[in-house]
Structure formats: structure tokens, C-alpha cells
mmCIF file of C-alpha atoms and ligand atoms in Angstrom:
data_model
loop_
_atom_site.group_PDB
_atom_site.id
_atom_site.type_symbol
_atom_site.label_atom_id
_atom_site.label_comp_id
_atom_site.label_asym_id
_atom_site.label_seq_id
_atom_site.Cartn_x
_atom_site.Cartn_y
_atom_site.Cartn_z
ATOM 1 C CA MET A 1 -37.528 0.192 -46.230
ATOM 2 C CA ALA A 2 -35.836 1.751 -43.207
ATOM 3 C CA GLN A 3 -32.252 0.711 -42.533
ATOM 4 C CA ALA A 4 -31.876 -2.396 -40.377
ATOM 5 C CA THR A 5 -30.516 -1.649 -36.922
ATOM 6 C CA LEU A 6 -28.764 -3.514 -34.156
ATOM 7 C CA ASP A 7 -32.042 -3.461 -32.191
ATOM 8 C CA ASP A 8 -33.796 -5.273 -35.059
ATOM 9 C CA ALA A 9 -31.100 -7.960 -34.979
ATOM 10 C CA ILE A 10 -31.352 -8.363 -31.211
ATOM 11 C CA THR A 11 -35.156 -8.534 -31.392
ATOM 12 C CA LEU A 12 -34.910 -11.411 -33.872
ATOM 13 C CA ILE A 13 -32.318 -13.243 -31.742
ATOM 14 C CA ASP A 14 -34.432 -12.777 -28.607
ATOM 15 C CA ALA A 15 -37.440 -14.178 -30.492
ATOM 16 C CA GLY A 16 -35.477 -17.346 -31.259
ATOM 17 C CA ARG A 17 -34.965 -16.448 -34.944
ATOM 18 C CA THR A 18 -31.242 -16.819 -34.415
ATOM 19 C CA ASP A 19 -30.008 -17.266 -37.994
ATOM 20 C CA GLU A 20 -31.944 -14.275 -39.288
ATOM 21 C CA GLY A 21 -30.840 -12.219 -36.285
ATOM 22 C CA VAL A 22 -27.171 -13.111 -36.668
ATOM 23 C CA ASN A 23 -27.315 -12.380 -40.415
ATOM 24 C CA LEU A 24 -28.831 -9.000 -39.701
ATOM 25 C CA LEU A 25 -26.212 -8.371 -37.019
ATOM 26 C CA ARG A 26 -23.469 -9.113 -39.546
ATOM 27 C CA GLU A 27 -25.123 -6.768 -42.037
ATOM 28 C CA VAL A 28 -25.293 -3.893 -39.547
ATOM 29 C CA ALA A 29 -21.732 -4.600 -38.364
ATOM 30 C CA SER A 30 -20.415 -4.609 -41.937
ATOM 31 C CA LYS A 31 -21.731 -1.065 -42.335
ATOM 32 C CA GLY A 32 -19.306 -0.010 -39.597
ATOM 33 C CA GLU A 33 -21.702 0.366 -36.670
ATOM 34 C CA PRO A 34 -19.357 0.192 -33.644
ATOM 35 C CA GLN A 35 -21.830 -1.365 -31.202
ATOM 36 C CA ALA A 36 -22.912 -4.035 -33.717
ATOM 37 C CA LEU A 37 -19.238 -4.810 -34.353
ATOM 38 C CA PHE A 38 -18.716 -5.052 -30.613
ATOM 39 C CA VAL A 39 -21.636 -7.456 -30.129
ATOM 40 C CA LEU A 40 -20.478 -9.600 -33.055
ATOM 41 C CA ALA A 41 -16.910 -9.554 -31.679
ATOM 42 C CA ASP A 42 -18.138 -10.717 -28.296
ATOM 43 C CA LEU A 43 -20.202 -13.572 -29.793
ATOM 44 C CA THR A 44 -17.321 -14.623 -32.055
ATOM 45 C CA TRP A 45 -14.795 -14.517 -29.223
ATOM 46 C CA SER A 46 -16.918 -16.680 -26.938
ATOM 47 C CA GLY A 47 -18.554 -18.885 -29.580
ATOM 48 C CA THR A 48 -22.092 -17.850 -28.631
ATOM 49 C CA LEU A 49 -24.606 -18.302 -31.503
ATOM 50 C CA VAL A 50 -21.713 -18.276 -34.011
ATOM 51 C CA GLY A 51 -18.616 -20.468 -34.345
ATOM 52 C CA GLN A 52 -15.900 -19.642 -31.826
ATOM 53 C CA ASP A 53 -12.992 -17.889 -33.499
ATOM 54 C CA PRO A 54 -10.883 -15.805 -31.091
ATOM 55 C CA PRO A 55 -8.529 -14.324 -33.748
ATOM 56 C CA ARG A 56 -11.551 -13.140 -35.753
ATOM 57 C CA GLY A 57 -13.244 -11.945 -32.558
ATOM 58 C CA ARG A 58 -10.140 -9.935 -31.756
ATOM 59 C CA LEU A 59 -10.136 -8.343 -35.218
ATOM 60 C CA LEU A 60 -13.766 -7.369 -34.788
ATOM 61 C CA PHE A 61 -12.995 -5.804 -31.398
ATOM 62 C CA GLU A 62 -10.183 -3.894 -33.110
ATOM 63 C CA TYR A 63 -12.520 -2.609 -35.866
ATOM 64 C CA SER A 64 -15.053 -1.551 -33.265
ATOM 65 C CA ALA A 65 -12.260 0.155 -31.286
ATOM 66 C CA ALA A 66 -10.988 1.998 -34.346
ATOM 67 C CA LEU A 67 -14.528 3.347 -34.828
ATOM 68 C CA GLY A 68 -14.494 4.749 -31.305
ATOM 69 C CA HIS A 69 -16.218 2.106 -29.173
ATOM 70 C CA PRO A 70 -14.884 2.773 -25.633
ATOM 71 C CA GLN A 71 -15.120 -0.796 -24.285
ATOM 72 C CA ALA A 72 -13.674 -2.240 -27.489
ATOM 73 C CA ASN A 73 -10.759 0.172 -27.131
ATOM 74 C CA ILE A 74 -9.982 -1.189 -23.684
ATOM 75 C CA ILE A 75 -10.210 -4.777 -24.884
ATOM 76 C CA ALA A 76 -8.002 -4.027 -27.902
ATOM 77 C CA THR A 77 -5.364 -2.587 -25.555
ATOM 78 C CA ASN A 78 -5.562 -5.564 -23.211
ATOM 79 C CA LEU A 79 -5.161 -8.050 -26.072
ATOM 80 C CA LEU A 80 -2.267 -6.106 -27.557
ATOM 81 C CA GLY A 81 -0.616 -6.274 -24.140
ATOM 82 C CA ASN A 82 -1.139 -9.997 -23.545
ATOM 83 C CA GLY A 83 -0.875 -11.171 -27.163
ATOM 84 C CA ILE A 84 -3.841 -13.534 -26.969
ATOM 85 C CA ALA A 85 -5.346 -14.491 -30.368
ATOM 86 C CA GLY A 86 -3.057 -12.116 -32.240
ATOM 87 C CA ARG A 87 0.158 -10.173 -32.060
ATOM 88 C CA ARG A 88 1.686 -8.867 -28.855
ATOM 89 C CA ASP A 89 3.186 -5.386 -28.821
ATOM 90 C CA TRP A 90 3.885 -4.329 -25.253
ATOM 91 C CA PRO A 91 5.174 -0.795 -25.974
ATOM 92 C CA ALA A 92 2.136 -0.098 -28.188
ATOM 93 C CA ALA A 93 -0.208 -1.440 -25.488
ATOM 94 C CA LEU A 94 1.405 0.886 -22.938
ATOM 95 C CA GLU A 95 1.001 3.831 -25.270
ATOM 96 C CA ARG A 96 -2.687 3.072 -25.719
ATOM 97 C CA LEU A 97 -3.069 2.621 -21.957
ATOM 98 C CA GLY A 98 -1.470 6.047 -21.467
ATOM 99 C CA ALA A 99 -4.129 7.617 -23.711
ATOM 100 C CA GLU A 100 -6.946 5.774 -21.912
ATOM 101 C CA ALA A 101 -5.524 6.805 -18.540
ATOM 102 C CA ARG A 102 -6.254 10.449 -19.361
ATOM 103 C CA GLN A 103 -9.989 9.657 -19.364
ATOM 104 C CA LEU A 104 -10.504 6.657 -17.095
ATOM 105 C CA PRO A 105 -9.472 6.367 -13.425
ATOM 106 C CA GLU A 106 -9.142 2.568 -13.547
ATOM 107 C CA ARG A 107 -6.762 2.750 -16.495
ATOM 108 C CA ARG A 108 -4.823 5.475 -14.672
ATOM 109 C CA ALA A 109 -4.495 3.184 -11.658
ATOM 110 C CA ALA A 110 -3.201 0.356 -13.879
ATOM 111 C CA LEU A 111 -0.679 2.701 -15.499
ATOM 112 C CA GLU A 112 0.541 3.976 -12.126
ATOM 113 C CA LEU A 113 1.186 0.396 -10.974
ATOM 114 C CA LEU A 114 3.088 -0.359 -14.168
ATOM 115 C CA LYS A 115 5.253 2.739 -13.779
ATOM 116 C CA ALA A 116 6.352 1.467 -10.366
ATOM 117 C CA MET A 117 7.361 -1.991 -11.727
ATOM 118 C CA THR A 118 10.788 -2.764 -13.106
ATOM 119 C CA LEU A 119 10.066 -4.407 -16.436
ATOM 120 C CA ASP A 120 11.967 -4.806 -19.675
ATOM 121 C CA ILE A 121 10.753 -3.624 -23.077
ATOM 122 C CA ASN A 122 8.557 -6.736 -23.376
ATOM 123 C CA GLY A 123 6.971 -6.323 -19.968
ATOM 124 C CA ASP A 124 9.040 -9.041 -18.310
ATOM 125 C CA PRO A 125 10.684 -8.671 -14.898
ATOM 126 C CA ASN A 126 14.459 -8.631 -14.746
ATOM 127 C CA GLY A 127 16.464 -11.306 -12.999
ATOM 128 C CA SER A 128 15.528 -14.129 -10.694
ATOM 129 C CA LEU A 129 13.989 -13.986 -7.250
ATOM 130 C CA GLU A 130 14.885 -15.356 -3.844
ATOM 131 C CA ALA A 131 12.392 -17.720 -2.268
ATOM 132 C CA LYS A 132 12.186 -19.261 1.185
ATOM 133 C CA LEU A 133 12.006 -23.044 1.087
ATOM 134 C CA ILE A 134 9.091 -24.114 3.249
ATOM 135 C CA SER A 135 9.039 -27.808 2.489
ATOM 136 C CA GLU A 136 10.963 -30.211 0.242
ATOM 137 C CA ARG A 137 8.070 -32.630 -0.037
ATOM 138 C CA PRO A 138 5.579 -31.431 -0.934
ATOM 139 C CA TYR A 139 7.758 -28.849 -2.642
ATOM 140 C CA VAL A 140 6.604 -25.500 -1.276
ATOM 141 C CA ARG A 141 8.334 -22.133 -1.471
ATOM 142 C CA MET A 142 7.383 -18.632 -0.403
ATOM 143 C CA PHE A 143 8.309 -15.447 -2.265
ATOM 144 C CA GLU A 144 7.902 -12.797 0.391
ATOM 145 C CA ALA A 145 6.378 -9.466 -0.624
ATOM 146 C CA LEU A 146 6.552 -10.267 -4.327
ATOM 147 C CA LEU A 147 3.630 -7.887 -4.851
ATOM 148 C CA THR A 148 3.397 -4.427 -3.336
ATOM 149 C CA PRO A 149 0.477 -3.443 -1.077
ATOM 150 C CA ALA A 150 -0.741 -1.139 -3.882
ATOM 151 C CA GLU A 151 -0.785 -4.054 -6.344
ATOM 152 C CA CYS A 152 -2.743 -6.197 -3.892
ATOM 153 C CA ALA A 153 -5.237 -3.400 -3.203
ATOM 154 C CA TYR A 154 -5.695 -2.922 -6.948
ATOM 155 C CA LEU A 155 -6.502 -6.601 -7.525
ATOM 156 C CA ILE A 156 -9.095 -6.513 -4.738
ATOM 157 C CA LYS A 157 -10.653 -3.321 -6.112
ATOM 158 C CA VAL A 158 -10.978 -4.497 -9.708
ATOM 159 C CA ALA A 159 -12.250 -7.921 -8.605
ATOM 160 C CA GLU A 160 -14.986 -6.574 -6.334
ATOM 161 C CA PRO A 161 -17.676 -5.967 -9.018
ATOM 162 C CA LEU A 162 -16.897 -9.308 -10.696
ATOM 163 C CA PHE A 163 -17.267 -11.741 -7.802
ATOM 164 C CA GLU A 164 -19.432 -14.818 -8.361
ATOM 165 C CA PRO A 165 -19.659 -18.074 -6.401
ATOM 166 C CA SER A 166 -16.491 -20.106 -7.086
ATOM 167 C CA MET A 167 -16.630 -23.274 -9.182
ATOM 168 C CA VAL A 168 -14.714 -26.548 -9.271
ATOM 169 C CA TYR A 169 -14.248 -28.884 -12.234
ATOM 170 C CA ASP A 170 -16.323 -32.085 -12.221
ATOM 171 C CA LYS A 171 -15.157 -35.391 -13.750
ATOM 172 C CA LEU A 172 -16.160 -34.164 -17.230
ATOM 173 C CA GLY A 173 -14.113 -31.009 -16.824
ATOM 174 C CA ILE A 174 -17.202 -28.821 -16.461
ATOM 175 C CA GLY A 175 -17.252 -26.014 -13.891
ATOM 176 C CA VAL A 176 -19.819 -26.706 -11.149
ATOM 177 C CA ARG A 177 -20.642 -25.326 -7.703
ATOM 178 C CA ASP A 178 -19.659 -27.537 -4.808
ATOM 179 C CA THR A 179 -19.543 -27.262 -1.025
ATOM 180 C CA ILE A 180 -15.825 -28.118 -1.227
ATOM 181 C CA ARG A 181 -15.210 -24.497 -2.268
ATOM 182 C CA THR A 182 -17.507 -21.856 -0.827
ATOM 183 C CA SER A 183 -15.596 -18.681 -1.670
ATOM 184 C CA ASP A 184 -16.560 -16.096 -4.263
ATOM 185 C CA GLY A 185 -14.216 -15.668 -7.201
ATOM 186 C CA ALA A 186 -13.432 -13.301 -10.063
ATOM 187 C CA ALA A 187 -11.482 -14.618 -13.058
ATOM 188 C CA PHE A 188 -9.416 -12.211 -15.147
ATOM 189 C CA GLN A 189 -9.919 -13.810 -18.531
ATOM 190 C CA TRP A 190 -7.872 -12.454 -21.414
ATOM 191 C CA LEU A 191 -10.298 -9.733 -22.497
ATOM 192 C CA ILE A 192 -10.229 -8.126 -19.062
ATOM 193 C CA GLU A 193 -6.619 -8.914 -18.199
ATOM 194 C CA ASP A 194 -5.377 -5.332 -18.238
ATOM 195 C CA PRO A 195 -1.672 -4.613 -18.784
ATOM 196 C CA ALA A 196 -1.006 -4.251 -15.035
ATOM 197 C CA ILE A 197 -2.565 -7.650 -14.287
ATOM 198 C CA HIS A 198 -0.757 -9.096 -17.276
ATOM 199 C CA ALA A 199 2.577 -7.835 -15.941
ATOM 200 C CA LEU A 200 1.778 -9.378 -12.531
ATOM 201 C CA ASN A 201 1.068 -12.687 -14.262
ATOM 202 C CA ARG A 202 4.423 -12.477 -16.041
ATOM 203 C CA ARG A 203 6.104 -11.877 -12.677
ATOM 204 C CA VAL A 204 4.402 -14.977 -11.275
ATOM 205 C CA ALA A 205 5.551 -16.930 -14.347
ATOM 206 C CA ASN A 206 9.084 -15.704 -13.696
ATOM 207 C CA ALA A 207 8.912 -16.739 -10.023
ATOM 208 C CA THR A 208 7.653 -20.216 -10.898
ATOM 209 C CA GLY A 209 10.082 -20.741 -13.782
ATOM 210 C CA THR A 210 7.169 -21.179 -16.206
ATOM 211 C CA ARG A 211 5.884 -19.251 -19.219
ATOM 212 C CA PHE A 212 2.939 -16.882 -19.069
ATOM 213 C CA LEU A 213 1.034 -18.986 -21.607
ATOM 214 C CA GLN A 214 0.960 -21.969 -19.221
ATOM 215 C CA GLY A 215 -1.110 -20.084 -16.677
ATOM 216 C CA GLU A 216 -4.867 -20.193 -16.334
ATOM 217 C CA ALA A 217 -6.630 -16.879 -15.891
ATOM 218 C CA LEU A 218 -5.763 -15.227 -12.589
ATOM 219 C CA GLN A 219 -8.606 -15.689 -10.116
ATOM 220 C CA VAL A 220 -9.160 -13.419 -7.154
ATOM 221 C CA LEU A 221 -10.947 -15.221 -4.327
ATOM 222 C CA ARG A 222 -12.894 -13.710 -1.466
ATOM 223 C CA TYR A 223 -13.645 -15.687 1.706
ATOM 224 C CA SER A 224 -16.057 -14.315 4.303
ATOM 225 C CA PRO A 225 -16.332 -15.903 7.764
ATOM 226 C CA GLY A 226 -17.187 -19.594 7.452
ATOM 227 C CA GLN A 227 -16.068 -19.821 3.827
ATOM 228 C CA GLU A 228 -13.288 -22.248 2.954
ATOM 229 C CA TYR A 229 -11.686 -24.436 0.323
ATOM 230 C CA ARG A 230 -11.761 -27.965 1.692
ATOM 231 C CA PRO A 231 -8.866 -30.427 1.142
ATOM 232 C CA HIS A 232 -8.233 -30.984 -2.546
ATOM 233 C CA PHE A 233 -5.591 -31.428 -5.213
ATOM 234 C CA ASP A 234 -5.058 -28.803 -7.881
ATOM 235 C CA TYR A 235 -3.287 -31.277 -10.192
ATOM 236 C CA LEU A 236 -6.238 -32.512 -12.383
ATOM 237 C CA GLU A 237 -5.308 -36.162 -12.602
ATOM 238 C CA GLY A 238 -6.173 -37.719 -15.972
ATOM 239 C CA SER A 239 -5.942 -34.416 -17.828
ATOM 240 C CA ASP A 240 -3.586 -34.356 -20.824
ATOM 241 C CA ASN A 241 -2.420 -30.965 -19.621
ATOM 242 C CA PRO A 242 -2.388 -31.109 -15.815
ATOM 243 C CA ARG A 243 -1.391 -28.410 -13.358
ATOM 244 C CA PRO A 244 2.049 -29.149 -11.915
ATOM 245 C CA TRP A 245 2.249 -25.743 -10.204
ATOM 246 C CA THR A 246 0.032 -23.481 -8.146
ATOM 247 C CA ALA A 247 0.838 -19.928 -7.101
ATOM 248 C CA LEU A 248 -1.242 -18.376 -4.320
ATOM 249 C CA ILE A 249 -0.951 -14.628 -3.852
ATOM 250 C CA TYR A 250 -2.048 -13.334 -0.455
ATOM 251 C CA LEU A 251 -3.733 -9.990 -0.983
ATOM 252 C CA ASN A 252 -4.482 -8.996 2.617
ATOM 253 C CA GLU A 253 -3.782 -10.096 6.178
ATOM 254 C CA ASP A 254 -6.463 -8.445 8.346
ATOM 255 C CA TYR A 255 -8.503 -11.583 8.943
ATOM 256 C CA GLU A 256 -8.370 -14.626 11.219
ATOM 257 C CA GLY A 257 -8.393 -18.297 10.231
ATOM 258 C CA GLY A 258 -8.023 -18.880 6.492
ATOM 259 C CA GLU A 259 -4.609 -20.586 6.665
ATOM 260 C CA THR A 260 -3.427 -22.569 3.640
ATOM 261 C CA ALA A 261 -2.942 -26.060 5.102
ATOM 262 C CA PHE A 262 -1.064 -29.018 3.609
ATOM 263 C CA VAL A 263 -3.289 -31.536 5.258
ATOM 264 C CA ARG A 264 -1.143 -34.672 4.975
ATOM 265 C CA THR A 265 1.995 -33.180 6.432
ATOM 266 C CA ASP A 266 0.462 -31.054 9.096
ATOM 267 C CA PHE A 267 1.931 -27.701 8.220
ATOM 268 C CA GLN A 268 0.056 -24.574 7.368
ATOM 269 C CA VAL A 269 0.942 -21.222 5.951
ATOM 270 C CA ARG A 270 -0.362 -17.752 6.620
ATOM 271 C CA GLY A 271 0.884 -15.402 3.969
ATOM 272 C CA ARG A 272 1.278 -11.703 4.543
ATOM 273 C CA THR A 273 0.082 -9.101 2.068
ATOM 274 C CA GLY A 274 1.950 -9.558 -1.230
ATOM 275 C CA ASP A 275 3.518 -12.931 -0.377
ATOM 276 C CA VAL A 276 3.326 -15.573 -3.081
ATOM 277 C CA LEU A 277 3.251 -19.245 -2.111
ATOM 278 C CA VAL A 278 4.368 -21.571 -4.894
ATOM 279 C CA PHE A 279 3.979 -25.317 -4.684
ATOM 280 C CA ARG A 280 4.272 -28.334 -6.926
ATOM 281 C CA ASN A 281 1.270 -30.570 -7.408
ATOM 282 C CA ASP A 282 3.240 -33.428 -8.975
ATOM 283 C CA GLY A 283 5.907 -35.534 -7.305
ATOM 284 C CA PRO A 284 9.354 -36.724 -8.386
ATOM 285 C CA ASP A 285 7.640 -39.513 -10.376
ATOM 286 C CA GLY A 286 5.741 -36.937 -12.466
ATOM 287 C CA LYS A 287 2.415 -38.118 -11.065
ATOM 288 C CA ARG A 288 0.057 -36.376 -8.689
ATOM 289 C CA GLU A 289 1.889 -35.740 -5.403
ATOM 290 C CA PRO A 290 -0.274 -37.166 -2.572
ATOM 291 C CA LEU A 291 1.438 -34.854 -0.066
ATOM 292 C CA ALA A 292 0.321 -31.803 -2.056
ATOM 293 C CA GLU A 293 -3.263 -32.162 -0.840
ATOM 294 C CA HIS A 294 -4.136 -28.797 0.635
ATOM 295 C CA ALA A 295 -6.985 -26.661 1.914
ATOM 296 C CA GLY A 296 -7.932 -23.055 2.585
ATOM 297 C CA ARG A 297 -9.124 -23.224 6.189
ATOM 298 C CA PRO A 298 -12.374 -21.476 7.129
ATOM 299 C CA VAL A 299 -12.049 -17.785 7.792
ATOM 300 C CA THR A 300 -13.206 -16.990 11.331
ATOM 301 C CA ARG A 301 -13.109 -13.187 11.303
ATOM 302 C CA GLY A 302 -12.799 -10.517 8.631
ATOM 303 C CA VAL A 303 -12.543 -11.177 4.899
ATOM 304 C CA LYS A 304 -9.640 -12.962 3.228
ATOM 305 C CA TYR A 305 -8.607 -12.062 -0.326
ATOM 306 C CA LEU A 306 -6.250 -14.250 -2.283
ATOM 307 C CA ALA A 307 -5.353 -14.653 -5.945
ATOM 308 C CA THR A 308 -4.732 -18.068 -7.479
ATOM 309 C CA ARG A 309 -2.780 -18.854 -10.583
ATOM 310 C CA TRP A 310 -3.038 -22.492 -11.591
ATOM 311 C CA ILE A 311 -0.222 -23.351 -13.973
ATOM 312 C CA ARG A 312 -0.432 -26.067 -16.609
ATOM 313 C CA GLU A 313 2.298 -28.342 -17.855
ATOM 314 C CA ARG A 314 2.135 -26.915 -21.353
ATOM 315 C CA ARG A 315 0.656 -23.902 -23.078
ATOM 316 C CA TRP A 316 -2.893 -23.474 -21.900
ATOM 317 C CA ILE A 317 -3.986 -20.237 -23.466
ATOM 318 C CA PRO A 318 -5.373 -20.720 -26.999
HETATM 319 O O1 PD2 B 401 -7.343 -19.845 -0.335
HETATM 320 C C1 PD2 B 401 -6.513 -20.703 -0.100
HETATM 321 O O2 PD2 B 401 -5.771 -20.635 0.883
HETATM 322 C C2 PD2 B 401 -6.393 -21.841 -1.030
HETATM 323 C C3 PD2 B 401 -6.091 -23.045 -0.512
HETATM 324 C C4 PD2 B 401 -6.001 -24.102 -1.356
HETATM 325 C C5 PD2 B 401 -6.589 -21.706 -2.390
HETATM 326 C C6 PD2 B 401 -6.442 -22.841 -3.186
HETATM 327 N N1 PD2 B 401 -6.147 -24.008 -2.674
HETATM 328 C C7 PD2 B 401 -6.581 -22.820 -4.645
HETATM 329 O O3 PD2 B 401 -7.026 -21.782 -5.146
HETATM 330 O O4 PD2 B 401 -6.242 -23.824 -5.287
HETATM 331 ZN ZN1 ZN B 402 -5.807 -25.525 -4.269
#
């Protein structure tokens, strides 16, 4: 009989013969077929058709990478840089990125950004930062020009092909579409969090006095005219791991409207490119701060780009 192939496995899965298909996929992957390893890695990472097991998914990506799979190589570098589901080795991630940068313009752009950052051997920024106090209660501060224009432009560029309608969490914690939030968004989950984005996330952690592992995936948001984020709380009341902090990174300024408004205290903020607004979603009593209710006002002209980092009380990343 001819050797089983990845196509045979996919045909079985598509026909609803999932167990047979997954078994065949494992068989082809175990023979060292890079694409089959990649598909199995992806399913294992996300828990699709097979049990979710990120550390095992990462290992499978690494096998696929070692056998020359280009996309697996990029993922292996990203995970080595952010340390999700396995070890973190920042210098080794940078070395791999350097090799990738010789072939791929997007990796070159990430490397160029990193070269311009002042980071220690672990990819952390040095020292503490000055912030402007905007309000005591709700507690709101602004870090002016924390990101460079080049960093902002990069985030917009890499987000562009990934935009999808933004979601909000319903009462069951499930992401749903809702008229409260009409922007488009792109989330940089761990597989696609490249070392430059990872370093930016570590800088935001440093600015907020939190650890990288408390942060949810960075989301880049795009608001066209008429799009908005109506008044809401980011806190997630009732969650056993709520979000005491939010960091909003303004990525451009050539638009009108789109102010970030704290609706109960009547002040609003218009960040300039690279400014990072940090606010607390809980009050002195450790409960949801009513005064932290806020909105992204409708954009009236141009397109607004902003990145959000919602930060949990404790480690969030698995
Ligand atoms: O885009 C904004 O200005 C905005 C306003 C309020 C974003 C968020 N909240 C958010 O992402 O939580
Ligand atoms: Zn918000």
C-alpha cells in the first residue's frame, strides 16, 4: 500500500472520521513530515480535535522547525522569546531572529526596532519611567512618548492583515460581538507575539509596575468614522482574576473624535502617537472603581489606531 500522507489524514478529518484522521496525522507526523508536525502542533496548541497541551504543542512546533518548516521556525523563535509553555532564552531568540531577518522583511523590521531599544540581557527595560498624573481618582497616568513613532507604525502594519470585528466578554466569559464595541481588532496571541512586540509588552509591564505574565495578549484596535467603544468597565467583576490595570497605547493622532473619556468624572484624554495611558480599574477598597467607567468616543474623521493591554491581578498566561 502507498504511504499515508497528510492529505489522506485531512481528507478523513474533513469527512468527519476524526479519530482515524488524527491517528493518521500522528503517524505521518511521527515519520518527520514537517507540515504534518506543524498541523499536529497547531491542533495540540489550541486543543482542536485533540486535547489541549501547549507545552507539547510547542515541542511539536520545535520539531517541525528543526526539520525546516518556515512558519514553525518563526513560532519557535517567538515562543523562545516570550517563554510561553516552555523555557525562555532571550539571547537565543534574538540570534534566531537575526537569522530569519536575512530572509524575511517583517523579521528584519522587528529586529531593527529591537536594536533601537535599550534592553537588558533578558529583554527588560532599564530603570523606571516618569508619568504625568492625570487624575487621582480614578487613578490615571500618562507616559508620554513611551513608544517611538516607528514602533507604533510597526504595530499598525503587522495588525492590518489580522483585523477582525472586536469582541466583548458576555456573562459566561465567552467572547461575543456587541454594539458596545464596534472597532476591528487584532490580538497578538503568544504564537504571533514576535520578539519586538514581546519587548514592548515588557516595557508596558515595567511602566505599570506589573509582570509580563499578568497581561492579556496585546490587541491593536482600529476605529473608522462612527466606530466607538461605548462606556464600560474593563475590570471583569466576579472574575477570580480581574483586571486591575489597563494600558492604552495611542498609535496615531491623525484623526478627529476618538477621545478616551472617563464618563463619570467628565474628563477625556487624547493621546499623541506613542503615549501610553495607564489607569486602575479597582478602587482603594480593592473592588471595581465606579469612577473608572470609560469609553472610546466615536471617531469623526480619519482612522484611529490604538493598542490595549488589559492586565490581570495575577498571572494570566498559562
Ligand atoms: O479606544 C479607546 O479609546 C478605548 C477606550 C476605552 C479602549 C478601551 N477602553 C479598551 O480597550 O478597554
Ligand atoms: Zn476599556
